[in-house]
Amino acid sequence: MRGAKLFFTVYSTVLIVSLVGKTSSLENLSLTQAEKQKLDQLKDAVSKINFPVDWMQQELTFVRYLRAREWDVRRAKSMLLETVAWWEENKMKDIHKEDWSDIEKDYPLHTDGVDKLGQPVMVMAYAEWDLRQAAVQGKITRVIRWFIKGFDEIHSKSLEYRKLGKTNGTQWNFIADVDKFSRQQHICVQCLRFYTELAVSFESRYPGGVDKIYAVNTPSIFQVVLSLVNPILSKGTLNALRVLGTNKE
């Protein structure tokens, strides 16, 4: 097991360097005069909200939420309020303190990599994940929460790295190695909500946070997942998505 983990760490590093190294880009933070006015309006509209975590009240977050709602201040404020409610309802302040020993070994997420800009990278390998097992054991909700923890961790790292001057970027990257992906283990009927709920959570709570998403070694059956999540994903996320196939078929 130890050797397998070491191999995956090295393999992940190679993936990160080769895939993300030449394609990273800086988030466009320039605003028109009209957009600056919208930003000021949103700041004023949410000035009395008690945000549960610092990143929610950062200007960068406001800009991303405005973009996600096509610069409609009322809708962006509503989206922020929904995120605040979601954070409280899901006890997100405790998510990194929870005991994940029942999950982390069987569903590993790797968040130690960075791209050429210093932006953090999250990596997963489907060969290490058995979603059907999670469903059979009644753990699929727990596994979804585990992945949301990964979202929040990598999102927080991107902001922390920028604050510490470790990166010129503002976003993060995600790589999924889809080798060994199978209908039995990964797209059983009970497994499908894993993909849809994560897509909704990402677009609703962390809009604009990702620079690039790579799905590598993807077999044709992975199209089932893409057909599920594509209608949920924003135009920006779809533009960030790169699906790289395999010649094994």
PDB file of N, CA and C in Angstrom, residues 11 19 63 113 144 195 248:
ATOM      1  N   TYR A  11       3.553   9.954  -9.713  1.00  0.00           N
ATOM      2  CA  TYR A  11       2.757  10.005 -10.944  1.00  0.00           C
ATOM      3  C   TYR A  11       1.948  11.289 -11.004  1.00  0.00           C
ATOM      4  N   LEU A  19       0.725  18.598 -17.508  1.00  0.00           N
ATOM      5  CA  LEU A  19      -0.586  19.064 -17.950  1.00  0.00           C
ATOM      6  C   LEU A  19      -0.830  20.530 -17.639  1.00  0.00           C
ATOM      7  N   VAL A  63     -16.697  39.786  -7.001  1.00  0.00           N
ATOM      8  CA  VAL A  63     -16.567  39.843  -8.461  1.00  0.00           C
ATOM      9  C   VAL A  63     -17.000  38.518  -9.089  1.00  0.00           C
ATOM     10  N   GLY A 113       0.174  19.696  -4.847  1.00  0.00           N
ATOM     11  CA  GLY A 113       0.830  20.179  -6.054  1.00  0.00           C
ATOM     12  C   GLY A 113       0.527  21.636  -6.350  1.00  0.00           C
ATOM     13  N   ILE A 144     -19.300  12.506  -0.628  1.00  0.00           N
ATOM     14  CA  ILE A 144     -19.581  13.805  -1.252  1.00  0.00           C
ATOM     15  C   ILE A 144     -19.084  14.933  -0.352  1.00  0.00           C
ATOM     16  N   TYR A 195     -21.739  13.012  -8.702  1.00  0.00           N
ATOM     17  CA  TYR A 195     -21.326  13.950  -9.745  1.00  0.00           C
ATOM     18  C   TYR A 195     -22.221  15.188  -9.791  1.00  0.00           C
ATOM     19  N   LYS A 248      -6.233   3.166 -25.429  1.00  0.00           N
ATOM     20  CA  LYS A 248      -6.319   1.761 -25.038  1.00  0.00           C
ATOM     21  C   LYS A 248      -7.540   1.074 -25.625  1.00  0.00           C
TER      22      LYS A 248
END
